[in-house]
Amino acid sequence: MTDRVTLSQISSRAWEHPADRAALNTLRALPGFDEVVRKVAGFLGERGIRLLFLANAVKVGPRQRPDLDQLYTEVLETLDWPRRPELYVSQTPVLNAMAVGFDEPFIVINSGALTVLDREEQRFILAHELGHIMSGHTTYRTLAIILIMFGLNNLPFLAGLALMPFQLALLEWYRKAELSSDRAGLLGIQNERAAMGTFMKMAGGDAEKDQMNLDAFMEQAAEYEVDTNAWDTILKILASALRDHPFATLRAAELQRWVARGEYQAILAGNYIRRGGEGDRPLSDDYVDAAGYYGERTRDAVNSLGGMFDRARGAFSDAFRGPGK
């Protein structure tokens, strides 16, 4: 596809998911959170972060993977981002990429992504990661990745801090930030089927000599969205609580909803917030929008937690009572 619209001076606010903004502001408000960020950044420093992630990667440029370098240039032009964060390829078989760093963030794309994804799907991944940088996500993403990599108990400079609440809140925001950057990815590629095909390959890899059907995958995503009762929603919340990424089917369905609401087409038509024109948005507005995102299903699930504990209590009582008692 060569007729992509250049989104001149687009602000990241144009695509940011309200649940992302609400979760991040809630995270920042946690007592002691600033101290955690300060200790991690101070211990490793900007150079330490770069060394940590670049020990076994190749820097992309005009003489190194020039095709990928050109693709990256096109992404930067489509999203009209004047700075050029460094791009690296890591010899890692997992289909993934990341934007990390504090003062000078950069992008690392795994070799597995380049092997499994076609050119347009790679464009989606690059635009997704650039979206993280444009939204200012990288400081908190880097913090989350470090905590995931090393574990809470293996960072001596965080000794004495009760980190589990931070970890859960950080991962909750991390997942919501992915939903924002999925929107940036779609704006960077402007090809809905290629974007959804990326999620399909994230979920099931490359078909190689077999066949994959995107329509069937979208039907599967719709099926996952349907909860027959509040217990289904609770199980989904528990299954994702310690994940750093949302499930691929959920991401596909959420992006499809954004398209269906008309917001994506409105941006392509030029109706979007420009950089410098964001204004001040009250946090309460983000909470209202986020509540709309979570919807009645989640609120009903929370209200049903008492029923969940009642069932668990009954199950344990039955187990210990034994047969015939």
PDB file of C-alpha atoms in Angstrom:
ATOM      1  CA  MET A   1       0.000   0.000   0.000  1.00  0.00           C
ATOM      2  CA  THR A   2       1.594   3.296  -1.082  1.00  0.00           C
ATOM      3  CA  ASP A   3      -1.208   5.840  -0.566  1.00  0.00           C
ATOM      4  CA  ARG A   4      -0.837   6.261   3.185  1.00  0.00           C
ATOM      5  CA  VAL A   5      -1.949   9.602   4.596  1.00  0.00           C
ATOM      6  CA  THR A   6       0.801  11.616   6.283  1.00  0.00           C
ATOM      7  CA  LEU A   7      -0.541  12.646   9.686  1.00  0.00           C
ATOM      8  CA  SER A   8       1.139  16.019   9.995  1.00  0.00           C
ATOM      9  CA  GLN A   9       1.909  17.137  13.549  1.00  0.00           C
ATOM     10  CA  ILE A  10      -0.327  14.428  15.037  1.00  0.00           C
ATOM     11  CA  SER A  11      -0.322  14.323  18.820  1.00  0.00           C
ATOM     12  CA  SER A  12      -0.220  10.992  20.606  1.00  0.00           C
ATOM     13  CA  ARG A  13      -3.318  12.181  22.469  1.00  0.00           C
ATOM     14  CA  ALA A  14      -5.211  11.536  19.215  1.00  0.00           C
ATOM     15  CA  TRP A  15      -4.888   7.765  19.648  1.00  0.00           C
ATOM     16  CA  GLU A  16      -4.242   7.200  23.340  1.00  0.00           C
ATOM     17  CA  HIS A  17      -6.664   4.831  24.992  1.00  0.00           C
ATOM     18  CA  PRO A  18      -8.496   6.363  27.997  1.00  0.00           C
ATOM     19  CA  ALA A  19      -7.742   3.270  30.074  1.00  0.00           C
ATOM     20  CA  ASP A  20      -4.029   3.832  29.341  1.00  0.00           C
ATOM     21  CA  ARG A  21      -4.099   7.423  30.589  1.00  0.00           C
ATOM     22  CA  ALA A  22      -6.222   6.602  33.630  1.00  0.00           C
ATOM     23  CA  ALA A  23      -4.025   3.636  34.615  1.00  0.00           C
ATOM     24  CA  LEU A  24      -0.803   5.633  34.184  1.00  0.00           C
ATOM     25  CA  ASN A  25      -2.042   8.551  36.287  1.00  0.00           C
ATOM     26  CA  THR A  26      -3.214   6.123  38.947  1.00  0.00           C
ATOM     27  CA  LEU A  27       0.209   4.463  38.883  1.00  0.00           C
ATOM     28  CA  ARG A  28       1.989   7.797  39.289  1.00  0.00           C
ATOM     29  CA  ALA A  29      -0.215   8.577  42.280  1.00  0.00           C
ATOM     30  CA  LEU A  30       0.860   5.448  44.208  1.00  0.00           C
ATOM     31  CA  PRO A  31       2.782   6.427  47.356  1.00  0.00           C
ATOM     32  CA  GLY A  32       6.446   5.654  46.809  1.00  0.00           C
ATOM     33  CA  PHE A  33       6.171   5.090  43.069  1.00  0.00           C
ATOM     34  CA  ASP A  34       8.441   8.034  42.231  1.00  0.00           C
ATOM     35  CA  GLU A  35      11.043   6.520  44.565  1.00  0.00           C
ATOM     36  CA  VAL A  36      10.965   3.212  42.691  1.00  0.00           C
ATOM     37  CA  VAL A  37      11.449   4.991  39.352  1.00  0.00           C
ATOM     38  CA  ARG A  38      14.256   7.123  40.777  1.00  0.00           C
ATOM     39  CA  LYS A  39      16.097   4.143  42.266  1.00  0.00           C
ATOM     40  CA  VAL A  40      15.936   2.066  39.092  1.00  0.00           C
ATOM     41  CA  ALA A  41      16.978   4.958  36.848  1.00  0.00           C
ATOM     42  CA  GLY A  42      19.707   6.035  39.236  1.00  0.00           C
ATOM     43  CA  PHE A  43      21.158   2.550  39.643  1.00  0.00           C
ATOM     44  CA  LEU A  44      21.391   1.690  35.937  1.00  0.00           C
ATOM     45  CA  GLY A  45      21.513   5.119  34.309  1.00  0.00           C
ATOM     46  CA  GLU A  46      20.863   5.837  30.650  1.00  0.00           C
ATOM     47  CA  ARG A  47      24.081   4.164  29.545  1.00  0.00           C
ATOM     48  CA  GLY A  48      23.397   1.114  31.687  1.00  0.00           C
ATOM     49  CA  ILE A  49      19.980   0.702  30.094  1.00  0.00           C
ATOM     50  CA  ARG A  50      21.478   0.868  26.611  1.00  0.00           C
ATOM     51  CA  LEU A  51      24.170  -1.661  27.466  1.00  0.00           C
ATOM     52  CA  LEU A  52      21.602  -3.953  29.058  1.00  0.00           C
ATOM     53  CA  PHE A  53      19.480  -4.148  25.916  1.00  0.00           C
ATOM     54  CA  LEU A  54      22.138  -3.720  23.234  1.00  0.00           C
ATOM     55  CA  ALA A  55      24.659  -6.327  24.309  1.00  0.00           C
ATOM     56  CA  ASN A  56      23.628  -8.645  21.494  1.00  0.00           C
ATOM     57  CA  ALA A  57      21.878  -6.574  18.824  1.00  0.00           C
ATOM     58  CA  VAL A  58      22.662  -4.948  15.469  1.00  0.00           C
ATOM     59  CA  LYS A  59      22.052  -1.245  14.842  1.00  0.00           C
ATOM     60  CA  VAL A  60      19.940  -0.600  11.744  1.00  0.00           C
ATOM     61  CA  GLY A  61      21.015   2.064   9.257  1.00  0.00           C
ATOM     62  CA  PRO A  62      21.530   2.757   5.545  1.00  0.00           C
ATOM     63  CA  ARG A  63      24.408   0.228   5.436  1.00  0.00           C
ATOM     64  CA  GLN A  64      22.924  -2.285   7.898  1.00  0.00           C
ATOM     65  CA  ARG A  65      19.573  -3.836   6.944  1.00  0.00           C
ATOM     66  CA  PRO A  66      18.823  -0.979   4.516  1.00  0.00           C
ATOM     67  CA  ASP A  67      15.372  -2.337   3.580  1.00  0.00           C
ATOM     68  CA  LEU A  68      14.293  -2.279   7.218  1.00  0.00           C
ATOM     69  CA  ASP A  69      15.878   1.153   7.597  1.00  0.00           C
ATOM     70  CA  GLN A  70      13.799   2.440   4.667  1.00  0.00           C
ATOM     71  CA  LEU A  71      10.641   0.921   6.120  1.00  0.00           C
ATOM     72  CA  TYR A  72      11.381   2.657   9.415  1.00  0.00           C
ATOM     73  CA  THR A  73      11.863   5.965   7.580  1.00  0.00           C
ATOM     74  CA  GLU A  74       8.415   5.587   6.015  1.00  0.00           C
ATOM     75  CA  VAL A  75       6.858   4.975   9.442  1.00  0.00           C
ATOM     76  CA  LEU A  76       8.518   8.097  10.851  1.00  0.00           C
ATOM     77  CA  GLU A  77       7.221  10.103   7.896  1.00  0.00           C
ATOM     78  CA  THR A  78       3.650   8.765   8.176  1.00  0.00           C
ATOM     79  CA  LEU A  79       3.415   9.660  11.868  1.00  0.00           C
ATOM     80  CA  ASP A  80       5.395  12.863  11.202  1.00  0.00           C
ATOM     81  CA  TRP A  81       7.876  12.301  14.026  1.00  0.00           C
ATOM     82  CA  PRO A  82      10.907  14.570  13.498  1.00  0.00           C
ATOM     83  CA  ARG A  83      13.309  12.664  15.752  1.00  0.00           C
ATOM     84  CA  ARG A  84      14.729   9.291  14.732  1.00  0.00           C
ATOM     85  CA  PRO A  85      15.096   6.930  17.700  1.00  0.00           C
ATOM     86  CA  GLU A  86      17.774   4.331  17.083  1.00  0.00           C
ATOM     87  CA  LEU A  87      16.533   0.965  15.816  1.00  0.00           C
ATOM     88  CA  TYR A  88      18.188  -2.368  16.605  1.00  0.00           C
ATOM     89  CA  VAL A  89      17.589  -5.991  15.640  1.00  0.00           C
ATOM     90  CA  SER A  90      18.135  -8.612  18.335  1.00  0.00           C
ATOM     91  CA  GLN A  91      18.756 -12.293  17.557  1.00  0.00           C
ATOM     92  CA  THR A  92      15.725 -13.493  19.493  1.00  0.00           C
ATOM     93  CA  PRO A  93      13.263 -16.033  18.070  1.00  0.00           C
ATOM     94  CA  VAL A  94      10.173 -14.698  19.892  1.00  0.00           C
ATOM     95  CA  LEU A  95       7.860 -12.473  17.828  1.00  0.00           C
ATOM     96  CA  ASN A  96       8.237  -9.244  19.768  1.00  0.00           C
ATOM     97  CA  ALA A  97       9.706  -5.749  19.835  1.00  0.00           C
ATOM     98  CA  MET A  98      10.130  -3.072  22.477  1.00  0.00           C
ATOM     99  CA  ALA A  99      10.743   0.631  22.932  1.00  0.00           C
ATOM    100  CA  VAL A 100      12.944   1.282  25.973  1.00  0.00           C
ATOM    101  CA  GLY A 101      15.137   3.928  27.559  1.00  0.00           C
ATOM    102  CA  PHE A 102      14.813   6.984  29.750  1.00  0.00           C
ATOM    103  CA  ASP A 103      16.138  10.182  28.156  1.00  0.00           C
ATOM    104  CA  GLU A 104      16.906   8.780  24.697  1.00  0.00           C
ATOM    105  CA  PRO A 105      14.546   5.855  24.011  1.00  0.00           C
ATOM    106  CA  PHE A 106      15.250   3.412  21.221  1.00  0.00           C
ATOM    107  CA  ILE A 107      13.512   0.470  19.557  1.00  0.00           C
ATOM    108  CA  VAL A 108      14.597  -3.160  19.516  1.00  0.00           C
ATOM    109  CA  ILE A 109      12.835  -5.571  17.169  1.00  0.00           C
ATOM    110  CA  ASN A 110      13.414  -9.303  17.534  1.00  0.00           C
ATOM    111  CA  SER A 111      14.667 -11.336  14.595  1.00  0.00           C
ATOM    112  CA  GLY A 112      11.652 -13.604  15.163  1.00  0.00           C
ATOM    113  CA  ALA A 113       9.355 -10.751  14.151  1.00  0.00           C
ATOM    114  CA  LEU A 114      11.285 -10.201  10.931  1.00  0.00           C
ATOM    115  CA  THR A 115      11.147 -13.924  10.133  1.00  0.00           C
ATOM    116  CA  VAL A 116       7.416 -14.429  10.748  1.00  0.00           C
ATOM    117  CA  LEU A 117       5.928 -11.088   9.649  1.00  0.00           C
ATOM    118  CA  ASP A 118       5.678  -9.757   6.109  1.00  0.00           C
ATOM    119  CA  ARG A 119       6.738  -6.207   5.253  1.00  0.00           C
ATOM    120  CA  GLU A 120       3.419  -4.545   6.058  1.00  0.00           C
ATOM    121  CA  GLU A 121       3.126  -6.396   9.352  1.00  0.00           C
ATOM    122  CA  GLN A 122       6.654  -5.260  10.204  1.00  0.00           C
ATOM    123  CA  ARG A 123       5.501  -1.718   9.442  1.00  0.00           C
ATOM    124  CA  PHE A 124       2.710  -2.183  11.990  1.00  0.00           C
ATOM    125  CA  ILE A 125       5.195  -3.316  14.659  1.00  0.00           C
ATOM    126  CA  LEU A 126       7.534  -0.376  14.023  1.00  0.00           C
ATOM    127  CA  ALA A 127       4.655   2.126  14.141  1.00  0.00           C
ATOM    128  CA  HIS A 128       3.391   0.484  17.339  1.00  0.00           C
ATOM    129  CA  GLU A 129       6.782   0.930  19.033  1.00  0.00           C
ATOM    130  CA  LEU A 130       7.146   4.493  17.753  1.00  0.00           C
ATOM    131  CA  GLY A 131       3.717   5.140  19.272  1.00  0.00           C
ATOM    132  CA  HIS A 132       5.116   4.161  22.683  1.00  0.00           C
ATOM    133  CA  ILE A 133       7.916   6.697  22.270  1.00  0.00           C
ATOM    134  CA  MET A 134       5.584   9.453  21.070  1.00  0.00           C
ATOM    135  CA  SER A 135       3.290   8.810  24.070  1.00  0.00           C
ATOM    136  CA  GLY A 136       6.186   9.015  26.537  1.00  0.00           C
ATOM    137  CA  HIS A 137       5.672   5.433  27.695  1.00  0.00           C
ATOM    138  CA  THR A 138       9.287   4.311  27.666  1.00  0.00           C
ATOM    139  CA  THR A 139      10.386   5.272  31.193  1.00  0.00           C
ATOM    140  CA  TYR A 140       7.626   3.195  32.758  1.00  0.00           C
ATOM    141  CA  ARG A 141       7.889   0.381  30.203  1.00  0.00           C
ATOM    142  CA  THR A 142      11.613   0.137  30.898  1.00  0.00           C
ATOM    143  CA  LEU A 143      10.903  -0.049  34.610  1.00  0.00           C
ATOM    144  CA  ALA A 144       8.361  -2.821  34.037  1.00  0.00           C
ATOM    145  CA  ILE A 145      10.709  -4.806  31.793  1.00  0.00           C
ATOM    146  CA  ILE A 146      13.531  -4.594  34.354  1.00  0.00           C
ATOM    147  CA  LEU A 147      11.242  -5.808  37.134  1.00  0.00           C
ATOM    148  CA  ILE A 148      10.078  -8.670  34.904  1.00  0.00           C
ATOM    149  CA  MET A 149      13.619  -9.585  33.825  1.00  0.00           C
ATOM    150  CA  PHE A 150      15.249  -9.541  37.244  1.00  0.00           C
ATOM    151  CA  GLY A 151      12.362 -10.251  39.584  1.00  0.00           C
ATOM    152  CA  LEU A 152      11.323  -8.231  42.581  1.00  0.00           C
ATOM    153  CA  ASN A 153      13.669  -9.983  44.981  1.00  0.00           C
ATOM    154  CA  ASN A 154      16.862  -9.643  42.920  1.00  0.00           C
ATOM    155  CA  LEU A 155      17.198  -5.855  42.884  1.00  0.00           C
ATOM    156  CA  PRO A 156      19.087  -4.879  46.063  1.00  0.00           C
ATOM    157  CA  PHE A 157      18.512  -1.162  45.566  1.00  0.00           C
ATOM    158  CA  LEU A 158      14.768  -1.787  46.030  1.00  0.00           C
ATOM    159  CA  ALA A 159      15.208  -3.697  49.277  1.00  0.00           C
ATOM    160  CA  GLY A 160      12.633  -2.871  51.890  1.00  0.00           C
ATOM    161  CA  LEU A 161       9.995  -1.667  49.467  1.00  0.00           C
ATOM    162  CA  ALA A 162       6.686  -3.525  49.173  1.00  0.00           C
ATOM    163  CA  LEU A 163       6.756  -3.964  45.414  1.00  0.00           C
ATOM    164  CA  MET A 164       3.858  -6.289  44.666  1.00  0.00           C
ATOM    165  CA  PRO A 165       1.311  -3.434  44.510  1.00  0.00           C
ATOM    166  CA  PHE A 166       3.680  -1.593  42.162  1.00  0.00           C
ATOM    167  CA  GLN A 167       4.127  -4.654  39.991  1.00  0.00           C
ATOM    168  CA  LEU A 168       0.407  -5.295  39.623  1.00  0.00           C
ATOM    169  CA  ALA A 169      -0.364  -1.629  38.920  1.00  0.00           C
ATOM    170  CA  LEU A 170       2.570  -1.348  36.525  1.00  0.00           C
ATOM    171  CA  LEU A 171       1.523  -4.431  34.554  1.00  0.00           C
ATOM    172  CA  GLU A 172      -2.084  -3.218  34.444  1.00  0.00           C
ATOM    173  CA  TRP A 173      -0.915   0.053  32.888  1.00  0.00           C
ATOM    174  CA  TYR A 174       1.563  -1.784  30.621  1.00  0.00           C
ATOM    175  CA  ARG A 175      -1.272  -3.810  29.090  1.00  0.00           C
ATOM    176  CA  LYS A 176      -3.422  -0.715  28.565  1.00  0.00           C
ATOM    177  CA  ALA A 177      -0.487   1.121  26.957  1.00  0.00           C
ATOM    178  CA  GLU A 178      -0.359  -1.677  24.378  1.00  0.00           C
ATOM    179  CA  LEU A 179      -3.925  -0.815  23.361  1.00  0.00           C
ATOM    180  CA  SER A 180      -2.875   2.800  22.721  1.00  0.00           C
ATOM    181  CA  SER A 181       0.111   1.814  20.635  1.00  0.00           C
ATOM    182  CA  ASP A 182      -1.919  -0.707  18.640  1.00  0.00           C
ATOM    183  CA  ARG A 183      -3.886   2.313  17.447  1.00  0.00           C
ATOM    184  CA  ALA A 184      -0.630   4.086  16.543  1.00  0.00           C
ATOM    185  CA  GLY A 185       0.412   0.946  14.671  1.00  0.00           C
ATOM    186  CA  LEU A 186      -2.777   0.999  12.612  1.00  0.00           C
ATOM    187  CA  LEU A 187      -2.323   4.694  11.835  1.00  0.00           C
ATOM    188  CA  GLY A 188       1.222   3.964  10.723  1.00  0.00           C
ATOM    189  CA  ILE A 189       0.206   1.142   8.386  1.00  0.00           C
ATOM    190  CA  GLN A 190      -3.353   2.244   7.434  1.00  0.00           C
ATOM    191  CA  ASN A 191      -4.231  -1.334   6.495  1.00  0.00           C
ATOM    192  CA  GLU A 192      -6.700  -2.991   8.853  1.00  0.00           C
ATOM    193  CA  ARG A 193      -6.265  -6.556   7.625  1.00  0.00           C
ATOM    194  CA  ALA A 194      -2.483  -6.389   7.866  1.00  0.00           C
ATOM    195  CA  ALA A 195      -2.777  -5.088  11.438  1.00  0.00           C
ATOM    196  CA  MET A 196      -5.151  -7.898  12.401  1.00  0.00           C
ATOM    197  CA  GLY A 197      -2.929 -10.409  10.612  1.00  0.00           C
ATOM    198  CA  THR A 198      -0.087  -9.322  12.894  1.00  0.00           C
ATOM    199  CA  PHE A 199      -2.159 -10.250  15.952  1.00  0.00           C
ATOM    200  CA  MET A 200      -3.017 -13.596  14.360  1.00  0.00           C
ATOM    201  CA  LYS A 201       0.665 -14.408  13.894  1.00  0.00           C
ATOM    202  CA  MET A 202       1.423 -13.253  17.430  1.00  0.00           C
ATOM    203  CA  ALA A 203      -1.119 -15.789  18.627  1.00  0.00           C
ATOM    204  CA  GLY A 204      -0.292 -18.690  16.318  1.00  0.00           C
ATOM    205  CA  GLY A 205       3.003 -18.079  14.557  1.00  0.00           C
ATOM    206  CA  ASP A 206       3.639 -18.557  10.858  1.00  0.00           C
ATOM    207  CA  ALA A 207       1.563 -21.120   8.959  1.00  0.00           C
ATOM    208  CA  GLU A 208       4.634 -22.088   6.884  1.00  0.00           C
ATOM    209  CA  LYS A 209       3.262 -24.690   4.435  1.00  0.00           C
ATOM    210  CA  ASP A 210      -0.234 -24.646   5.915  1.00  0.00           C
ATOM    211  CA  GLN A 211      -2.872 -21.911   5.626  1.00  0.00           C
ATOM    212  CA  MET A 212      -4.109 -19.268   8.049  1.00  0.00           C
ATOM    213  CA  ASN A 213      -7.496 -17.578   7.797  1.00  0.00           C
ATOM    214  CA  LEU A 214      -7.829 -14.045   9.164  1.00  0.00           C
ATOM    215  CA  ASP A 215     -11.639 -14.081   9.096  1.00  0.00           C
ATOM    216  CA  ALA A 216     -11.663 -17.230  11.243  1.00  0.00           C
ATOM    217  CA  PHE A 217      -9.258 -15.560  13.673  1.00  0.00           C
ATOM    218  CA  MET A 218     -11.500 -12.496  13.981  1.00  0.00           C
ATOM    219  CA  GLU A 219     -14.438 -14.807  14.693  1.00  0.00           C
ATOM    220  CA  GLN A 220     -12.308 -16.384  17.423  1.00  0.00           C
ATOM    221  CA  ALA A 221     -11.547 -12.911  18.824  1.00  0.00           C
ATOM    222  CA  ALA A 222     -15.272 -12.130  18.906  1.00  0.00           C
ATOM    223  CA  GLU A 223     -15.927 -15.435  20.665  1.00  0.00           C
ATOM    224  CA  TYR A 224     -13.384 -14.606  23.373  1.00  0.00           C
ATOM    225  CA  GLU A 225     -15.131 -11.278  23.944  1.00  0.00           C
ATOM    226  CA  VAL A 226     -18.438 -12.971  24.831  1.00  0.00           C
ATOM    227  CA  ASP A 227     -18.863 -13.726  28.525  1.00  0.00           C
ATOM    228  CA  THR A 228     -21.715 -16.036  29.428  1.00  0.00           C
ATOM    229  CA  ASN A 229     -21.540 -14.909  33.063  1.00  0.00           C
ATOM    230  CA  ALA A 230     -19.529 -12.766  35.470  1.00  0.00           C
ATOM    231  CA  TRP A 231     -17.367 -15.754  36.389  1.00  0.00           C
ATOM    232  CA  ASP A 232     -15.972 -15.772  32.822  1.00  0.00           C
ATOM    233  CA  THR A 233     -14.874 -12.161  33.253  1.00  0.00           C
ATOM    234  CA  ILE A 234     -13.256 -12.884  36.622  1.00  0.00           C
ATOM    235  CA  LEU A 235     -11.301 -15.782  35.119  1.00  0.00           C
ATOM    236  CA  LYS A 236     -10.057 -13.512  32.320  1.00  0.00           C
ATOM    237  CA  ILE A 237      -8.952 -10.871  34.832  1.00  0.00           C
ATOM    238  CA  LEU A 238      -7.072 -13.464  36.896  1.00  0.00           C
ATOM    239  CA  ALA A 239      -5.474 -14.979  33.783  1.00  0.00           C
ATOM    240  CA  SER A 240      -4.075 -11.638  32.655  1.00  0.00           C
ATOM    241  CA  ALA A 241      -3.120 -10.040  35.998  1.00  0.00           C
ATOM    242  CA  LEU A 242       0.591 -10.925  35.764  1.00  0.00           C
ATOM    243  CA  ARG A 243       0.919 -10.697  31.969  1.00  0.00           C
ATOM    244  CA  ASP A 244       2.825  -7.836  30.367  1.00  0.00           C
ATOM    245  CA  HIS A 245       0.779  -7.926  27.128  1.00  0.00           C
ATOM    246  CA  PRO A 246      -2.953  -8.362  26.551  1.00  0.00           C
ATOM    247  CA  PHE A 247      -3.994 -11.530  24.734  1.00  0.00           C
ATOM    248  CA  ALA A 248      -3.707 -11.225  20.950  1.00  0.00           C
ATOM    249  CA  THR A 249      -7.412 -11.900  20.382  1.00  0.00           C
ATOM    250  CA  LEU A 250      -8.344  -9.173  22.874  1.00  0.00           C
ATOM    251  CA  ARG A 251      -6.044  -6.699  21.106  1.00  0.00           C
ATOM    252  CA  ALA A 252      -7.582  -7.504  17.732  1.00  0.00           C
ATOM    253  CA  ALA A 253     -11.121  -7.077  19.059  1.00  0.00           C
ATOM    254  CA  GLU A 254     -10.283  -3.844  20.863  1.00  0.00           C
ATOM    255  CA  LEU A 255      -8.658  -2.327  17.775  1.00  0.00           C
ATOM    256  CA  GLN A 256     -11.623  -3.397  15.673  1.00  0.00           C
ATOM    257  CA  ARG A 257     -13.964  -1.602  18.111  1.00  0.00           C
ATOM    258  CA  TRP A 258     -11.930   1.586  17.742  1.00  0.00           C
ATOM    259  CA  VAL A 259     -12.266   1.370  13.963  1.00  0.00           C
ATOM    260  CA  ALA A 260     -15.989   0.629  14.199  1.00  0.00           C
ATOM    261  CA  ARG A 261     -16.556   3.737  16.339  1.00  0.00           C
ATOM    262  CA  GLY A 262     -15.244   5.874  13.470  1.00  0.00           C
ATOM    263  CA  GLU A 263     -12.300   7.401  15.333  1.00  0.00           C
ATOM    264  CA  TYR A 264      -9.702   5.843  13.035  1.00  0.00           C
ATOM    265  CA  GLN A 265     -11.329   7.159   9.852  1.00  0.00           C
ATOM    266  CA  ALA A 266     -11.799  10.580  11.435  1.00  0.00           C
ATOM    267  CA  ILE A 267      -8.048  10.805  12.043  1.00  0.00           C
ATOM    268  CA  LEU A 268      -7.258   9.775   8.467  1.00  0.00           C
ATOM    269  CA  ALA A 269      -9.647  12.522   7.341  1.00  0.00           C
ATOM    270  CA  GLY A 270      -7.561  15.061   9.255  1.00  0.00           C
ATOM    271  CA  ASN A 271      -9.757  15.421  12.326  1.00  0.00           C
ATOM    272  CA  TYR A 272      -7.219  14.902  15.105  1.00  0.00           C
ATOM    273  CA  ILE A 273      -5.351  16.725  17.877  1.00  0.00           C
ATOM    274  CA  ARG A 274      -2.089  18.348  16.760  1.00  0.00           C
ATOM    275  CA  ARG A 275       1.066  18.531  18.843  1.00  0.00           C
ATOM    276  CA  GLY A 276       0.937  21.595  21.043  1.00  0.00           C
ATOM    277  CA  GLY A 277      -2.845  21.715  20.951  1.00  0.00           C
ATOM    278  CA  GLU A 278      -3.577  19.051  23.552  1.00  0.00           C
ATOM    279  CA  GLY A 279      -4.721  21.411  26.289  1.00  0.00           C
ATOM    280  CA  ASP A 280      -5.321  20.249  29.848  1.00  0.00           C
ATOM    281  CA  ARG A 281      -7.615  17.279  30.245  1.00  0.00           C
ATOM    282  CA  PRO A 282      -8.883  16.574  33.775  1.00  0.00           C
ATOM    283  CA  LEU A 283      -7.948  13.152  35.085  1.00  0.00           C
ATOM    284  CA  SER A 284     -11.602  12.671  36.005  1.00  0.00           C
ATOM    285  CA  ASP A 285     -12.476  12.675  32.297  1.00  0.00           C
ATOM    286  CA  ASP A 286     -10.009   9.853  31.675  1.00  0.00           C
ATOM    287  CA  TYR A 287     -11.567   7.871  34.507  1.00  0.00           C
ATOM    288  CA  VAL A 288     -15.030   8.365  33.031  1.00  0.00           C
ATOM    289  CA  ASP A 289     -13.842   7.199  29.601  1.00  0.00           C
ATOM    290  CA  ALA A 290     -11.951   4.291  31.129  1.00  0.00           C
ATOM    291  CA  ALA A 291     -15.056   3.223  33.006  1.00  0.00           C
ATOM    292  CA  GLY A 292     -16.844   3.121  29.676  1.00  0.00           C
ATOM    293  CA  TYR A 293     -14.081   0.914  28.303  1.00  0.00           C
ATOM    294  CA  TYR A 294     -14.256  -1.574  31.145  1.00  0.00           C
ATOM    295  CA  GLY A 295     -18.005  -1.605  30.735  1.00  0.00           C
ATOM    296  CA  GLU A 296     -20.779  -3.316  32.564  1.00  0.00           C
ATOM    297  CA  ARG A 297     -19.135  -6.736  32.267  1.00  0.00           C
ATOM    298  CA  THR A 298     -16.214  -5.798  34.496  1.00  0.00           C
ATOM    299  CA  ARG A 299     -18.348  -3.917  36.982  1.00  0.00           C
ATOM    300  CA  ASP A 300     -20.672  -6.894  37.227  1.00  0.00           C
ATOM    301  CA  ALA A 301     -17.656  -9.159  37.713  1.00  0.00           C
ATOM    302  CA  VAL A 302     -16.357  -7.050  40.592  1.00  0.00           C
ATOM    303  CA  ASN A 303     -19.788  -7.136  42.197  1.00  0.00           C
ATOM    304  CA  SER A 304     -19.747 -10.917  41.854  1.00  0.00           C
ATOM    305  CA  LEU A 305     -16.456 -11.429  43.695  1.00  0.00           C
ATOM    306  CA  GLY A 306     -18.416 -12.241  46.834  1.00  0.00           C
ATOM    307  CA  GLY A 307     -20.104 -15.085  44.956  1.00  0.00           C
ATOM    308  CA  MET A 308     -16.711 -16.345  43.814  1.00  0.00           C
ATOM    309  CA  PHE A 309     -15.439 -16.558  47.397  1.00  0.00           C
ATOM    310  CA  ASP A 310     -18.679 -18.215  48.506  1.00  0.00           C
ATOM    311  CA  ARG A 311     -18.184 -20.933  45.852  1.00  0.00           C
ATOM    312  CA  ALA A 312     -14.558 -21.389  46.860  1.00  0.00           C
ATOM    313  CA  ARG A 313     -15.502 -21.637  50.522  1.00  0.00           C
ATOM    314  CA  GLY A 314     -18.174 -24.226  49.713  1.00  0.00           C
ATOM    315  CA  ALA A 315     -15.771 -26.264  47.602  1.00  0.00           C
ATOM    316  CA  PHE A 316     -13.193 -26.426  50.389  1.00  0.00           C
ATOM    317  CA  SER A 317     -15.852 -27.318  52.952  1.00  0.00           C
ATOM    318  CA  ASP A 318     -17.107 -30.146  50.758  1.00  0.00           C
ATOM    319  CA  ALA A 319     -13.592 -31.418  50.178  1.00  0.00           C
ATOM    320  CA  PHE A 320     -12.702 -31.574  53.847  1.00  0.00           C
ATOM    321  CA  ARG A 321     -16.068 -32.897  54.920  1.00  0.00           C
ATOM    322  CA  GLY A 322     -15.432 -36.103  52.961  1.00  0.00           C
ATOM    323  CA  PRO A 323     -17.949 -38.513  51.442  1.00  0.00           C
ATOM    324  CA  GLY A 324     -21.118 -39.242  53.350  1.00  0.00           C
ATOM    325  CA  LYS A 325     -20.629 -36.482  55.926  1.00  0.00           C
TER     326      LYS A 325
END
